Amino acid sequence: MKHFVVKRAIKAAEADTILGYELLFEQGGESLYGSQENTAADTIAGFLMNNSGKIFKDKQIFLTFTPTLLLRNTPKIFQKDKVIIQIGDNLIIHPLAMPIIEKFYKAGYRFAINDFQFSPKYFSMLDYADYVRLRMKAGLTAKEQSSIENVINMAHGFGKKCIITDVDTKEQYEKALEMKADYIEGNYIAETLYVKEEKVSYLQGNFFQLIVALSKEEPDVTEIEEIISRDAGLSYSILKLVNSAYYALRRRTASIQQAVMTMGIGQLRQWVYMLSLRGDESEGADEMLRLSFLRAKFSEELIASTDMKFVTPTEAYMLGMFSTLEYMVDATMEEILTEIPISDDIKKALISREGDAGKLLELVICYEKADWKRCQQMAGELGVQTSQLSQIYINCVEEVSTVWDNLTGEYTRPGEASLFAPKTGDSGEKLEDVLQ
């Protein structure tokens, strides 16, 4: 039977920091947890055993365990500081619930309670939980909002943190902030992770000009070097990339020309967003760039791994990467793409989801948002086997994490001091140190 899995970020309500990710499962068009207990446990356990190294690399993972998974000691295959055991209703009503929870609690595991309710069975679990999770509903009534606020006030009184999930719109996000949620999860989170630049300054800026230059069918290397060289932020970023552990150059370089030659046009195109950091290394910017890379890689691999031929893997990569421009610039996608020399098919896909390329982007975004029914519809129209999607996605998650770690990690050579780490007493990294 078809099953899907996706990671969703859990963001601090009042800051651009990521608490962790929830791992969501679905099978047969419905939540996997609605299936028979053994079916759900077998599917989740099989996936975790085969992919734990791909999903538990950075932040902690929030995962709802069924009673059977806990009885099988499944959490013990993970480091206890990397997993948050979410308690669902099927565990709370289980006759062995308390012994199971106490066992893992004493072993040092942490818990979150899903969809907390004012009833004795939920209160009996409260002492063991660090987090209380509450679901945001569409068209929330005043009574429902008051109920959520009461739970949040109660949880805060007991020293627990509250996570509001399924926040999919700006209105819901503002409502979650109004209700004093500590953390927020949902499809709207990407909108909050990056402060949008003004249209005029962005479209006239060096970074945008670099995108245009790299998007040409035959890029001019001299032009690219000139654009990078006249911008201190771009110069810093490309030198930091080329001197990273990913390239592991035997000798450090401070030459823009050598950096461009080392990376090549192909990788510059792929990692152009990395150059947009401009010293902004906040966790929100970091998460937005990861999202860009993941969409790009997922789109590329879907083309490379299937019979779809309407775009090349490189075009699919650009499609996924440019899809996050709407989060970065205070302008419409149409305005942003006017000056970028990419194919009409890719532009139409980005602007209005037209054509097969538009369906591909829709498939990627629906998967990201855990909109499984729409995802299956798009996969069917494109002739993609839904059984392929989950593993391709998780493989991309692993590759993006690995590449990201190597790109952002400096390659330390014996006997050389780091040029990029802040010096004692400094408030930040100095570009002049790199360019000497």
Tab-separated table of C-alpha atoms in Angstrom:
chain	number	residue	atom	x	y	z
A	1	MET	CA	0.000	0.000	0.000
A	2	LYS	CA	1.194	3.536	-0.747
A	3	HIS	CA	2.729	5.457	2.142
A	4	PHE	CA	4.304	8.893	2.442
A	5	VAL	CA	6.555	10.566	4.971
A	6	VAL	CA	7.619	14.212	5.292
A	7	LYS	CA	9.526	16.424	7.765
A	8	ARG	CA	7.825	19.620	8.950
A	9	ALA	CA	9.615	22.388	10.824
A	10	ILE	CA	8.518	23.486	14.303
A	11	LYS	CA	9.455	27.164	14.728
A	12	ALA	CA	9.683	29.335	17.815
A	13	ALA	CA	6.731	31.731	17.843
A	14	GLU	CA	8.692	34.873	18.642
A	15	ALA	CA	12.064	34.105	17.016
A	16	ASP	CA	13.578	32.663	13.845
A	17	THR	CA	14.760	29.487	15.549
A	18	ILE	CA	13.779	25.913	14.757
A	19	LEU	CA	12.951	23.633	17.676
A	20	GLY	CA	12.903	20.479	15.565
A	21	TYR	CA	10.862	18.649	12.952
A	22	GLU	CA	7.793	16.473	13.120
A	23	LEU	CA	7.897	13.322	11.032
A	24	LEU	CA	4.457	12.789	9.464
A	25	PHE	CA	3.238	9.469	8.061
A	26	GLU	CA	0.306	8.745	5.762
A	27	GLN	CA	-0.947	5.587	4.080
A	28	GLY	CA	-3.771	4.936	1.682
A	29	GLY	CA	-4.964	8.532	1.637
A	30	GLU	CA	-5.418	8.780	5.411
A	31	SER	CA	-3.258	9.194	8.485
A	32	LEU	CA	-1.263	6.037	9.072
A	33	TYR	CA	-2.235	6.167	12.735
A	34	GLY	CA	-5.830	5.492	11.728
A	35	SER	CA	-4.800	2.079	10.385
A	36	GLN	CA	-4.738	-1.119	12.350
A	37	GLU	CA	-2.188	-0.941	15.157
A	38	ASN	CA	0.135	-3.654	13.817
A	39	THR	CA	-0.025	-2.275	10.263
A	40	ALA	CA	0.976	1.191	11.411
A	41	ALA	CA	3.709	-0.150	13.688
A	42	ASP	CA	5.198	-2.393	10.986
A	43	THR	CA	5.247	0.409	8.393
A	44	ILE	CA	6.758	3.016	10.709
A	45	ALA	CA	9.294	0.613	12.221
A	46	GLY	CA	10.409	-0.540	8.780
A	47	PHE	CA	10.881	3.013	7.599
A	48	LEU	CA	12.771	4.103	10.714
A	49	MET	CA	15.105	1.116	10.641
A	50	ASN	CA	16.029	1.814	7.014
A	51	ASN	CA	16.250	5.603	7.211
A	52	SER	CA	17.095	6.671	10.751
A	53	GLY	CA	20.541	7.894	9.710
A	54	LYS	CA	18.974	10.138	7.058
A	55	ILE	CA	16.470	11.951	9.248
A	56	PHE	CA	18.133	12.242	12.647
A	57	LYS	CA	21.180	14.237	11.559
A	58	ASP	CA	20.537	17.717	12.917
A	59	LYS	CA	17.539	18.872	14.948
A	60	GLN	CA	15.418	16.686	17.179
A	61	ILE	CA	12.543	14.758	15.619
A	62	PHE	CA	9.003	14.740	17.018
A	63	LEU	CA	7.369	11.398	16.222
A	64	THR	CA	4.082	9.847	17.302
A	65	PHE	CA	4.789	6.288	18.435
A	66	THR	CA	2.033	3.698	18.556
A	67	PRO	CA	1.763	1.470	21.654
A	68	THR	CA	3.191	-1.446	19.657
A	69	LEU	CA	6.233	0.589	18.621
A	70	LEU	CA	6.917	1.460	22.252
A	71	LEU	CA	6.406	-2.136	23.393
A	72	ARG	CA	8.975	-3.158	20.767
A	73	ASN	CA	11.411	-0.601	22.281
A	74	THR	CA	11.644	1.201	18.902
A	75	PRO	CA	12.789	4.560	20.412
A	76	LYS	CA	15.931	2.852	21.727
A	77	ILE	CA	17.412	2.635	18.234
A	78	PHE	CA	17.794	6.449	18.407
A	79	GLN	CA	19.777	8.760	20.662
A	80	LYS	CA	17.435	9.906	23.416
A	81	ASP	CA	18.313	13.566	22.849
A	82	LYS	CA	17.282	13.296	19.167
A	83	VAL	CA	13.703	12.065	19.508
A	84	ILE	CA	10.591	13.441	21.211
A	85	ILE	CA	7.980	10.723	21.787
A	86	GLN	CA	4.542	12.099	20.946
A	87	ILE	CA	1.686	10.578	22.936
A	88	GLY	CA	-1.517	10.091	21.003
A	89	ASP	CA	-4.966	9.046	22.173
A	90	ASN	CA	-4.309	5.436	21.149
A	91	LEU	CA	-1.493	5.295	23.702
A	92	ILE	CA	-3.286	7.228	26.440
A	93	ILE	CA	-6.172	4.731	26.474
A	94	HIS	CA	-3.859	1.703	26.334
A	95	PRO	CA	-3.935	-0.376	29.556
A	96	LEU	CA	-0.121	-0.408	29.690
A	97	ALA	CA	0.244	3.309	28.975
A	98	MET	CA	1.647	4.333	32.359
A	99	PRO	CA	4.257	1.551	32.663
A	100	ILE	CA	5.409	2.173	29.073
A	101	ILE	CA	5.753	5.936	29.538
A	102	GLU	CA	7.436	5.621	32.936
A	103	LYS	CA	9.963	3.187	31.469
A	104	PHE	CA	11.085	5.569	28.724
A	105	TYR	CA	10.850	8.621	30.968
A	106	LYS	CA	13.239	7.059	33.489
A	107	ALA	CA	15.558	6.164	30.596
A	108	GLY	CA	15.813	9.863	29.733
A	109	TYR	CA	13.396	10.184	26.811
A	110	ARG	CA	11.181	13.246	26.452
A	111	PHE	CA	7.487	13.430	25.571
A	112	ALA	CA	4.889	15.629	23.905
A	113	ILE	CA	1.129	15.169	24.262
A	114	ASN	CA	-0.940	15.428	21.072
A	115	ASP	CA	-4.311	17.244	21.097
A	116	PHE	CA	-4.424	17.781	24.856
A	117	GLN	CA	-7.903	17.677	26.455
A	118	PHE	CA	-9.200	18.538	29.911
A	119	SER	CA	-9.733	14.990	31.158
A	120	PRO	CA	-8.084	12.836	33.860
A	121	LYS	CA	-6.351	10.521	31.373
A	122	TYR	CA	-4.525	13.469	29.780
A	123	PHE	CA	-3.652	15.090	33.107
A	124	SER	CA	-2.141	11.795	34.261
A	125	MET	CA	0.427	12.105	31.464
A	126	LEU	CA	1.264	15.761	32.046
A	127	ASP	CA	4.064	15.151	34.557
A	128	TYR	CA	6.035	13.246	31.916
A	129	ALA	CA	5.659	15.722	29.047
A	130	ASP	CA	7.777	18.708	28.083
A	131	TYR	CA	5.424	19.822	25.298
A	132	VAL	CA	1.674	20.066	24.759
A	133	ARG	CA	0.539	20.046	21.126
A	134	LEU	CA	-2.723	21.669	20.020
A	135	ARG	CA	-4.276	21.660	16.568
A	136	MET	CA	-5.300	24.868	14.805
A	137	LYS	CA	-8.655	24.492	13.047
A	138	ALA	CA	-9.901	26.322	9.976
A	139	GLY	CA	-12.605	28.826	10.931
A	140	LEU	CA	-11.778	28.693	14.634
A	141	THR	CA	-14.789	29.741	16.702
A	142	ALA	CA	-14.543	31.974	19.762
A	143	LYS	CA	-15.368	28.989	21.971
A	144	GLU	CA	-12.658	26.832	20.374
A	145	GLN	CA	-10.114	29.634	20.693
A	146	SER	CA	-11.013	30.103	24.342
A	147	SER	CA	-10.553	26.354	24.895
A	148	ILE	CA	-7.082	26.404	23.323
A	149	GLU	CA	-6.103	29.463	25.350
A	150	ASN	CA	-7.228	27.718	28.546
A	151	VAL	CA	-5.043	24.706	27.728
A	152	ILE	CA	-2.067	26.961	26.972
A	153	ASN	CA	-2.494	28.896	30.231
A	154	MET	CA	-2.796	25.631	32.165
A	155	ALA	CA	0.281	24.141	30.442
A	156	HIS	CA	2.349	27.261	31.129
A	157	GLY	CA	1.279	27.040	34.760
A	158	PHE	CA	2.786	23.537	34.880
A	159	GLY	CA	5.964	24.712	33.136
A	160	LYS	CA	5.174	23.057	29.795
A	161	LYS	CA	5.765	24.507	26.321
A	162	CYS	CA	2.897	24.640	23.822
A	163	ILE	CA	3.079	23.857	20.102
A	164	ILE	CA	0.188	24.859	17.833
A	165	THR	CA	0.111	22.728	14.679
A	166	ASP	CA	-1.641	22.941	11.283
A	167	VAL	CA	-0.976	26.686	10.994
A	168	ASP	CA	-1.455	27.154	7.245
A	169	THR	CA	-2.355	30.832	6.790
A	170	LYS	CA	-1.198	34.241	7.967
A	171	GLU	CA	-4.429	34.678	9.913
A	172	GLN	CA	-3.889	31.384	11.734
A	173	TYR	CA	-0.277	32.326	12.453
A	174	GLU	CA	-1.325	35.645	13.981
A	175	LYS	CA	-4.003	33.835	15.972
A	176	ALA	CA	-1.388	31.398	17.320
A	177	LEU	CA	0.778	34.329	18.414
A	178	GLU	CA	-2.253	35.962	20.032
A	179	MET	CA	-2.919	32.770	21.982
A	180	LYS	CA	0.674	32.817	23.328
A	181	ALA	CA	1.891	29.631	21.659
A	182	ASP	CA	5.565	28.883	22.312
A	183	TYR	CA	6.104	27.084	18.999
A	184	ILE	CA	4.228	26.895	15.707
A	185	GLU	CA	4.093	24.191	13.024
A	186	GLY	CA	2.352	24.293	9.649
A	187	ASN	CA	2.516	25.242	6.003
A	188	TYR	CA	2.719	28.974	6.720
A	189	ILE	CA	6.025	28.671	8.560
A	190	ALA	CA	8.122	29.217	5.411
A	191	GLU	CA	6.527	32.660	4.993
A	192	THR	CA	7.860	33.720	8.398
A	193	LEU	CA	11.447	32.549	8.064
A	194	TYR	CA	12.888	35.304	5.896
A	195	VAL	CA	12.447	39.060	5.913
A	196	LYS	CA	11.470	39.987	2.363
A	197	GLU	CA	13.601	42.516	0.525
A	198	GLU	CA	12.023	45.475	-1.220
A	199	LYS	CA	11.418	44.765	-4.909
A	200	VAL	CA	13.434	47.645	-6.331
A	201	SER	CA	16.554	47.110	-4.203
A	202	TYR	CA	16.429	43.369	-4.839
A	203	LEU	CA	15.949	43.506	-8.620
A	204	GLN	CA	18.720	46.094	-8.962
A	205	GLY	CA	21.071	44.348	-6.548
A	206	ASN	CA	24.206	42.397	-7.346
A	207	PHE	CA	22.738	39.109	-6.160
A	208	PHE	CA	19.840	39.336	-8.602
A	209	GLN	CA	22.232	40.307	-11.386
A	210	LEU	CA	24.263	37.199	-10.538
A	211	ILE	CA	21.131	35.042	-10.877
A	212	VAL	CA	20.442	36.578	-14.288
A	213	ALA	CA	24.031	36.032	-15.435
A	214	LEU	CA	24.051	32.403	-14.294
A	215	SER	CA	20.680	31.697	-15.907
A	216	LYS	CA	21.893	32.531	-19.419
A	217	GLU	CA	22.265	29.665	-21.862
A	218	GLU	CA	25.967	30.534	-22.253
A	219	PRO	CA	27.060	32.385	-19.088
A	220	ASP	CA	29.914	34.875	-19.358
A	221	VAL	CA	32.493	33.907	-16.721
A	222	THR	CA	34.115	37.357	-16.831
A	223	GLU	CA	30.747	39.016	-16.150
A	224	ILE	CA	30.090	36.633	-13.253
A	225	GLU	CA	33.494	37.352	-11.699
A	226	GLU	CA	32.890	41.097	-12.041
A	227	ILE	CA	29.476	40.931	-10.345
A	228	ILE	CA	30.869	38.917	-7.433
A	229	SER	CA	34.012	41.043	-7.077
A	230	ARG	CA	32.128	44.336	-6.712
A	231	ASP	CA	30.002	43.024	-3.839
A	232	ALA	CA	31.701	42.363	-0.502
A	233	GLY	CA	28.912	40.059	0.681
A	234	LEU	CA	28.998	37.901	-2.456
A	235	SER	CA	32.806	37.811	-2.412
A	236	TYR	CA	32.785	36.668	1.199
A	237	SER	CA	30.136	34.009	0.570
A	238	ILE	CA	31.772	32.437	-2.479
A	239	LEU	CA	35.191	32.354	-0.804
A	240	LYS	CA	33.664	30.752	2.259
A	241	LEU	CA	31.989	28.118	0.058
A	242	VAL	CA	35.030	27.258	-2.008
A	243	ASN	CA	37.218	26.968	1.106
A	244	SER	CA	34.664	24.724	2.846
A	245	ALA	CA	35.046	21.049	3.707
A	246	TYR	CA	32.966	20.202	0.616
A	247	TYR	CA	35.835	21.140	-1.723
A	248	ALA	CA	38.686	20.385	0.697
A	249	LEU	CA	41.199	22.346	-1.383
A	250	ARG	CA	44.821	21.573	-0.550
A	251	ARG	CA	45.585	25.288	-0.543
A	252	ARG	CA	43.270	28.037	0.590
A	253	THR	CA	42.211	30.495	-2.104
A	254	ALA	CA	41.304	34.173	-1.832
A	255	SER	CA	40.881	34.626	-5.601
A	256	ILE	CA	37.372	35.157	-6.970
A	257	GLN	CA	38.512	33.921	-10.396
A	258	GLN	CA	39.918	30.718	-8.938
A	259	ALA	CA	36.830	30.263	-6.783
A	260	VAL	CA	34.529	30.526	-9.824
A	261	MET	CA	36.713	28.114	-11.800
A	262	THR	CA	36.793	25.635	-8.901
A	263	MET	CA	33.042	25.654	-8.378
A	264	GLY	CA	32.123	25.793	-12.051
A	265	ILE	CA	28.998	27.331	-13.548
A	266	GLY	CA	26.892	24.257	-12.765
A	267	GLN	CA	27.501	24.358	-9.020
A	268	LEU	CA	27.274	28.137	-8.917
A	269	ARG	CA	23.812	27.782	-10.434
A	270	GLN	CA	22.884	25.131	-7.901
A	271	TRP	CA	24.114	27.010	-4.860
A	272	VAL	CA	23.377	30.566	-5.923
A	273	TYR	CA	21.029	31.031	-2.947
A	274	MET	CA	23.867	30.226	-0.569
A	275	LEU	CA	25.513	33.390	-1.838
A	276	SER	CA	22.445	35.413	-0.828
A	277	LEU	CA	23.174	34.977	2.866
A	278	ARG	CA	25.079	38.299	2.856
A	279	GLY	CA	26.181	37.620	6.424
A	280	ASP	CA	22.635	36.730	7.519
A	281	GLU	CA	23.283	33.450	9.290
A	282	SER	CA	20.127	33.443	11.358
A	283	GLU	CA	18.373	30.129	11.760
A	284	GLY	CA	15.430	31.444	9.761
A	285	ALA	CA	17.636	32.207	6.749
A	286	ASP	CA	19.335	28.845	7.196
A	287	GLU	CA	15.999	27.030	7.139
A	288	MET	CA	14.812	28.950	4.069
A	289	LEU	CA	17.938	28.014	2.145
A	290	ARG	CA	17.563	24.378	3.166
A	291	LEU	CA	13.987	24.476	1.878
A	292	SER	CA	15.248	25.897	-1.428
A	293	PHE	CA	17.868	23.161	-1.762
A	294	LEU	CA	15.432	20.419	-0.822
A	295	ARG	CA	12.795	21.543	-3.350
A	296	ALA	CA	15.484	21.812	-6.014
A	297	LYS	CA	16.989	18.399	-5.271
A	298	PHE	CA	13.587	16.694	-4.980
A	299	SER	CA	12.500	18.151	-8.335
A	300	GLU	CA	15.778	17.105	-9.968
A	301	GLU	CA	15.641	13.553	-8.607
A	302	LEU	CA	12.009	13.090	-9.626
A	303	ILE	CA	13.012	13.833	-13.224
A	304	ALA	CA	16.208	11.775	-13.066
A	305	SER	CA	14.513	8.764	-11.433
A	306	THR	CA	11.384	8.547	-13.572
A	307	ASP	CA	10.339	8.520	-17.221
A	308	MET	CA	9.393	12.226	-17.220
A	309	LYS	CA	11.272	14.030	-20.016
A	310	PHE	CA	9.498	17.394	-20.381
A	311	VAL	CA	12.355	19.174	-18.570
A	312	THR	CA	15.969	18.245	-17.930
A	313	PRO	CA	17.170	17.458	-14.392
A	314	THR	CA	19.053	20.809	-14.421
A	315	GLU	CA	15.870	22.708	-15.366
A	316	ALA	CA	13.973	20.818	-12.668
A	317	TYR	CA	16.612	21.872	-10.135
A	318	MET	CA	16.250	25.528	-11.139
A	319	LEU	CA	12.463	25.162	-10.934
A	320	GLY	CA	12.635	23.997	-7.339
A	321	MET	CA	15.288	26.520	-6.328
A	322	PHE	CA	13.525	29.566	-7.806
A	323	SER	CA	10.204	28.518	-6.248
A	324	THR	CA	11.287	30.087	-2.927
A	325	LEU	CA	11.930	33.527	-4.444
A	326	GLU	CA	8.408	34.512	-3.402
A	327	TYR	CA	9.483	34.153	0.232
A	328	MET	CA	12.540	36.379	-0.277
A	329	VAL	CA	11.262	39.332	-2.286
A	330	ASP	CA	8.300	41.644	-1.757
A	331	ALA	CA	7.106	41.253	-5.352
A	332	THR	CA	5.064	38.872	-7.471
A	333	MET	CA	6.790	35.884	-9.055
A	334	GLU	CA	6.008	37.355	-12.466
A	335	GLU	CA	7.851	40.591	-11.633
A	336	ILE	CA	10.835	38.692	-10.255
A	337	LEU	CA	11.167	36.404	-13.280
A	338	THR	CA	10.828	39.092	-15.942
A	339	GLU	CA	14.572	39.562	-16.252
A	340	ILE	CA	15.710	35.977	-15.633
A	341	PRO	CA	16.534	34.148	-18.901
A	342	ILE	CA	14.961	30.785	-18.138
A	343	SER	CA	12.634	28.866	-20.428
A	344	ASP	CA	9.002	29.880	-20.824
A	345	ASP	CA	7.918	26.467	-19.531
A	346	ILE	CA	9.771	27.033	-16.251
A	347	LYS	CA	8.457	30.604	-15.945
A	348	LYS	CA	4.861	29.479	-16.522
A	349	ALA	CA	5.311	26.720	-13.977
A	350	LEU	CA	6.647	29.139	-11.361
A	351	ILE	CA	4.053	31.836	-12.007
A	352	SER	CA	0.852	29.880	-12.525
A	353	ARG	CA	1.707	26.141	-12.247
A	354	GLU	CA	0.996	25.699	-15.971
A	355	GLY	CA	2.078	22.666	-17.994
A	356	ASP	CA	3.819	19.491	-16.894
A	357	ALA	CA	6.576	21.520	-15.211
A	358	GLY	CA	3.864	23.243	-13.174
A	359	LYS	CA	2.483	19.853	-12.169
A	360	LEU	CA	5.967	18.779	-11.104
A	361	LEU	CA	6.335	21.850	-8.865
A	362	GLU	CA	2.829	21.303	-7.524
A	363	LEU	CA	3.748	17.701	-6.691
A	364	VAL	CA	6.880	18.801	-4.813
A	365	ILE	CA	5.057	21.488	-2.820
A	366	CYS	CA	2.061	19.263	-2.048
A	367	TYR	CA	4.418	16.608	-0.733
A	368	GLU	CA	6.215	19.216	1.372
A	369	LYS	CA	2.864	20.360	2.802
A	370	ALA	CA	1.670	16.787	3.424
A	371	ASP	CA	-1.315	17.381	1.133
A	372	TRP	CA	-1.420	13.690	0.287
A	373	LYS	CA	-4.584	13.599	-1.799
A	374	ARG	CA	-3.412	16.404	-4.091
A	375	CYS	CA	0.020	14.784	-4.154
A	376	GLN	CA	-1.424	11.504	-5.399
A	377	GLN	CA	-3.459	13.359	-8.017
A	378	MET	CA	-0.389	15.164	-9.395
A	379	ALA	CA	1.689	11.987	-9.325
A	380	GLY	CA	-1.027	10.202	-11.289
A	381	GLU	CA	-1.202	12.949	-13.918
A	382	LEU	CA	2.585	12.856	-14.344
A	383	GLY	CA	2.785	9.074	-14.400
A	384	VAL	CA	4.921	8.911	-11.241
A	385	GLN	CA	4.601	5.847	-9.029
A	386	THR	CA	3.604	7.111	-5.594
A	387	SER	CA	5.575	4.249	-4.071
A	388	GLN	CA	8.744	6.030	-5.266
A	389	LEU	CA	8.027	9.409	-3.699
A	390	SER	CA	8.767	8.698	-0.045
A	391	GLN	CA	12.191	7.139	-0.570
A	392	ILE	CA	13.257	9.748	-3.140
A	393	TYR	CA	12.234	12.487	-0.705
A	394	ILE	CA	14.127	10.972	2.251
A	395	ASN	CA	17.214	10.378	0.111
A	396	CYS	CA	17.094	14.055	-0.871
A	397	VAL	CA	16.748	15.082	2.786
A	398	GLU	CA	19.916	13.126	3.562
A	399	GLU	CA	21.858	14.521	0.599
A	400	VAL	CA	20.839	18.112	1.325
A	401	SER	CA	21.867	17.732	4.985
A	402	THR	CA	25.216	16.191	4.054
A	403	VAL	CA	26.036	18.787	1.388
A	404	TRP	CA	24.866	21.597	3.675
A	405	ASP	CA	27.102	20.442	6.520
A	406	ASN	CA	30.103	20.237	4.208
A	407	LEU	CA	29.424	23.582	2.534
A	408	THR	CA	29.008	25.420	5.812
A	409	GLY	CA	31.908	23.667	7.505
A	410	GLU	CA	35.369	25.141	6.973
A	411	TYR	CA	38.121	22.772	5.846
A	412	THR	CA	40.812	23.102	8.501
A	413	ARG	CA	44.347	22.489	7.282
A	414	PRO	CA	47.129	21.465	9.683
A	415	GLY	CA	49.005	24.465	10.983
A	416	GLU	CA	46.514	27.014	9.564
A	417	ALA	CA	44.289	29.231	11.620
A	418	SER	CA	40.672	29.570	10.543
A	419	LEU	CA	39.976	32.624	8.405
A	420	PHE	CA	36.226	32.459	8.879
A	421	ALA	CA	35.722	31.788	12.584
A	422	PRO	CA	35.400	34.946	14.735
A	423	LYS	CA	38.596	35.944	16.540
A	424	THR	CA	38.625	36.344	20.298
A	425	GLY	CA	37.005	39.630	21.155
A	426	ASP	CA	35.550	40.110	17.665
A	427	SER	CA	31.826	40.532	17.157
A	428	GLY	CA	31.809	38.687	13.826
A	429	GLU	CA	33.729	37.446	10.783
A	430	LYS	CA	35.947	39.897	8.926
A	431	LEU	CA	35.924	39.973	5.148
A	432	GLU	CA	39.261	41.779	5.033
A	433	ASP	CA	40.895	38.799	6.749
A	434	VAL	CA	39.715	36.563	3.919
A	435	LEU	CA	40.829	38.844	1.109
A	436	GLN	CA	44.349	39.586	2.392
